[in-house]
C-alpha atoms as one frame of an Amber mdcrd trajectory, in Angstrom:
protein
  12.370   8.842 -48.627   8.732   9.841 -49.039   5.791   9.277 -46.707   2.546
   8.656 -48.570  -0.040   9.689 -45.997  -3.047   8.207 -47.748  -1.642   4.672
 -47.755   0.678   5.081 -44.756   3.474   3.283 -46.575   7.048   4.525 -46.602
   8.683   4.315 -49.998  12.255   4.647 -51.167  12.485   4.967 -54.891  10.006
   2.443 -56.261  10.293  -0.013 -53.348   7.420  -0.232 -50.891   7.977  -0.795
 -47.192   5.531  -3.571 -46.351   4.045  -3.049 -42.897   2.971  -6.701 -42.784
  -0.327  -5.983 -41.013  -2.681  -7.943 -43.259  -4.866 -10.219 -41.092  -3.007
  -9.224 -37.920  -5.300  -9.190 -34.885  -5.183  -5.856 -33.052  -6.835  -4.549
 -29.888  -6.830  -0.806 -29.214  -8.051   0.580 -25.887  -9.396   4.113 -25.764
 -10.086   3.651 -29.451 -13.287   5.636 -29.820 -11.643   9.060 -30.181  -8.467
  10.899 -31.098  -5.228   8.962 -31.441  -6.827   5.611 -30.638  -9.494   6.069
 -33.273  -6.985   7.149 -35.923  -4.768   4.182 -35.066  -7.743   1.871 -35.540
  -8.471   3.447 -38.922  -4.899   3.239 -40.202  -4.380  -0.331 -39.017  -7.656
  -1.319 -40.642  -6.578   0.339 -43.894  -3.376  -1.703 -43.729  -5.378  -4.924
 -43.451  -5.423  -5.621 -39.714  -8.521  -6.995 -37.997  -9.169  -4.322 -35.399
 -11.123  -4.452 -32.148 -11.724  -1.256 -30.180 -12.173  -1.244 -26.402 -13.724
   1.806 -24.700 -16.319   2.539 -22.034 -18.916   4.548 -23.941 -20.935   2.380
 -26.340 -22.441   5.379 -28.126 -18.973   6.692 -28.971 -17.875   3.203 -29.970
 -20.800   2.841 -32.373 -20.051   6.214 -33.934 -16.355   5.419 -34.398 -17.138
   1.987 -35.820 -19.467   3.519 -38.406 -17.009   6.242 -39.409 -14.016   3.920
 -39.749 -15.943   1.250 -41.648 -17.233   3.887 -44.063 -13.649   4.912 -44.858
 -11.986   1.496 -44.938 -14.853  -0.833 -45.942 -13.434  -3.218 -43.321 -15.246
  -4.489 -40.234 -14.353  -2.945 -36.875 -15.328  -4.847 -33.728 -16.268  -2.851
 -30.642 -16.431  -3.810 -26.971 -17.638  -1.737 -24.035 -14.786  -2.252 -21.570
 -13.553  -0.430 -18.476  -9.843  -1.280 -18.361  -9.921  -1.083 -14.569 -12.198
  -4.139 -14.580 -10.135  -7.302 -15.033 -13.146  -9.541 -15.605 -14.534  -7.248
 -18.307 -11.146  -7.288 -20.036 -10.839 -11.065 -19.792 -14.267 -11.731 -21.299
 -13.774  -9.245 -24.147 -10.307 -10.519 -25.055 -11.681 -14.060 -25.110 -14.386
 -12.926 -27.546 -11.788 -11.358 -29.846  -9.706 -14.546 -29.819 -12.744 -16.733
 -30.434 -13.741 -14.652 -33.461 -10.362 -13.877 -35.026  -7.668 -16.034 -33.425
  -4.647 -15.222 -31.276  -3.668 -11.591 -30.656  -0.802  -9.895 -32.540  -1.053
  -6.269 -31.425  -2.146  -4.393 -28.309  -2.276  -0.600 -28.091  -2.847   0.647
 -24.534  -4.341   4.087 -25.156  -7.034   4.397 -22.458  -6.921   7.410 -20.150
  -7.167  11.192 -20.268  -5.021  13.924 -18.761  -5.588  14.774 -15.098  -3.333
  17.465 -13.668  -3.545  19.174 -10.269  -1.392  21.001  -7.709   0.019  18.688
  -5.044  -2.184  20.175  -2.297  -5.339  19.337  -4.269  -4.547  15.649  -4.736
  -6.988  13.171  -3.183  -7.034   9.383  -2.970  -9.829   9.356  -5.539  -7.884
  11.476  -8.035  -4.794   9.296  -7.712  -6.557   5.938  -7.773  -8.732   6.819
 -10.773  -5.779   8.016 -12.859  -3.350   5.256 -11.951  -6.130   2.678 -12.117
  -6.862   3.552 -15.737  -3.429   4.380 -17.118  -1.164   1.988 -15.218  -3.237
  -0.853 -13.811  -5.446  -0.833 -16.899  -2.402  -1.240 -19.141  -1.044  -4.021
 -16.927  -4.389  -5.844 -16.916  -4.582  -5.639 -20.703  -1.027  -6.947 -21.088
  -1.749  -9.831 -18.723  -4.817 -10.718 -20.782  -3.128 -10.796 -24.195   0.351
 -12.153 -23.430  -0.733 -15.825 -23.208  -2.308 -15.444 -26.653   0.782 -13.725
 -28.071   2.975 -16.513 -26.720   0.830 -19.047 -28.568   1.168 -16.930 -31.715
   4.949 -16.844 -31.372   5.239 -13.125 -30.708   3.473  -9.792 -30.750   3.727
  -6.053 -30.298   2.515  -3.973 -27.361   2.426  -0.175 -27.553   1.776   1.791
 -24.359   0.718   5.397 -24.918   2.316   7.765 -22.400   3.577  11.363 -22.500
   6.912  13.209 -22.411   5.707  14.503 -19.024   6.500  11.052 -17.696  10.170
  11.841 -18.376  10.225  15.532 -17.463   7.352  16.558 -15.197   6.080  20.110
 -14.991   4.447  21.924 -12.100   0.843  21.028 -11.269   0.897  17.833 -13.352
   0.070  15.186 -10.744  -1.292  12.502 -11.148  -0.742  12.296 -14.918   3.024
  12.801 -14.725   3.262  10.109 -12.039   1.171   7.503 -13.866   2.947   8.207
 -17.159   6.384   7.875 -15.548   5.262   4.544 -14.138   4.005   3.528 -17.584
   7.381   4.286 -19.164   9.195   2.289 -16.485   6.719  -0.571 -16.827   7.327
  -0.589 -20.579  11.079  -1.050 -20.155  10.708  -3.776 -17.511   8.066  -5.638
 -19.504  10.090  -5.436 -22.716  13.001  -7.211 -21.047  10.735  -9.867 -19.568
   8.791 -10.609 -22.751  11.581 -10.389 -25.335  12.294 -14.101 -24.796   8.856
 -14.758 -26.297   9.387 -12.429 -29.286   6.926  -9.945 -27.788   8.029  -6.347
 -28.279   6.949  -3.613 -25.855   7.394   0.087 -26.613   5.853   3.362 -25.524
   4.935   6.362 -27.643   5.120   9.556 -25.585   2.579  11.911 -27.128   2.613
  15.673 -26.696  -0.154  18.088 -27.672  -2.593  16.581 -30.172  -6.064  17.497
 -31.349  -8.555  15.423 -29.384 -12.019  15.265 -27.900 -10.509  16.201 -24.560
  -9.142  19.481 -25.914 -12.415  20.140 -27.723 -14.236  19.913 -24.379 -11.816
  22.442 -22.904 -12.452  24.693 -25.884 -16.214  24.426 -25.385 -15.854  25.426
 -21.732 -13.913  28.530 -22.740 -16.721  29.554 -25.074 -18.772  30.462 -22.006
 -16.430  33.394 -21.376 -15.012  33.821 -24.889 -17.921  33.302 -27.328 -15.917
  34.555 -30.325 -13.044  32.112 -29.839 -12.747  29.691 -32.775 -11.446  26.145
 -32.467  -8.586  26.996 -34.838  -7.612  29.960 -32.664  -7.800  27.753 -29.577
  -5.429  25.194 -31.088  -3.124  27.924 -32.395  -2.846  29.331 -28.884  -2.285
  25.862 -27.424   0.535  25.068 -29.837   2.322  28.423 -29.915   5.314  27.148
 -27.903   5.830  23.949 -29.908   9.192  24.333 -31.738   8.158  22.426 -34.865
   5.571  24.529 -36.646   4.137  26.203 -33.531   1.128  23.936 -33.797  -0.782
  21.119 -32.142  -0.313  17.708 -33.742  -2.939  15.855 -35.757  -3.984  12.495
 -34.309  -3.064  10.814 -37.593   0.592  11.752 -37.076   0.812   9.873 -33.781
  -1.284   7.002 -35.140   1.114   6.507 -38.057   4.042   6.101 -35.647   2.068
   3.673 -33.472   1.141   1.640 -36.542   4.757   1.485 -37.691   5.981   0.308
 -34.280   3.279  -2.370 -34.317   4.371  -3.627 -37.727   6.885  -6.143 -38.975
   9.167  -3.290 -40.034   9.892  -2.578 -36.350  10.868  -6.134 -35.407  14.158
  -5.032 -33.802  12.648  -2.220 -31.738  11.661  -2.917 -28.139  11.956  -1.174
 -24.783  11.956   2.280 -26.377  10.145   5.470 -25.344   9.687   7.674 -28.409
   8.577  11.294 -28.090   6.199  12.681 -30.699   5.605  16.246 -29.576   7.040
  18.596 -32.171  10.215  18.933 -30.121   8.476  20.484 -27.118   9.935  18.189
 -24.456  13.248  19.211 -22.829  14.385  15.568 -22.801  14.931  12.904 -25.459
């Protein structure tokens, strides 16, 4: 079996594995950078009508331009804070009005926030859980009625292996991600009666804007440090290749799970971390 990266289609012999994404309506939160952005690009290449939700309009405009240049397909963008239920509701309604009922939701909003237990404040906890857990729940609540009308759908919640096996000094991210994994399983059982699949992709270390910012901070003390060296150092303990993952690798998995080829997969939590996690 061969994976053709350019077209993101699995082939066996001469037979193509049809992802069945043409004209599917997809919403991706946190879609202006990293994994979310790559997922938007790949889904668009496969024929889906993609809408990106994120807070920063400047970043949204940039991502829209870059993806459209590659795919020649329109990308819709909406400035949305997933902690704001009314903002979500209005934006989802706009997507439905323009394209029709929703087929796919990728809950990707949120960045890593990790602190020692003694440093945790109400603000730190509420901001992290508000974005990663409540935000995902609000998005699901907003699209499920549409998916029911459509006769089914696919929801992908992006979490981390740290939600299964927490390390030291990883609160609140490990807590919110564990809750996200549990929510995925519960929601999958509830929504399976409506042919709505719910899965979570647990992502490990991947190249992202967040890591680039950390690299730029280190340049203050290490001016000769290159970005490649930074990523090499970050990925040195990853069993598979001793490297940090490319966003495209996670996005390809997310796209597959969203597709018709994954119609019998629901309630799963799949690690994509180069084997770094101690748990399956």
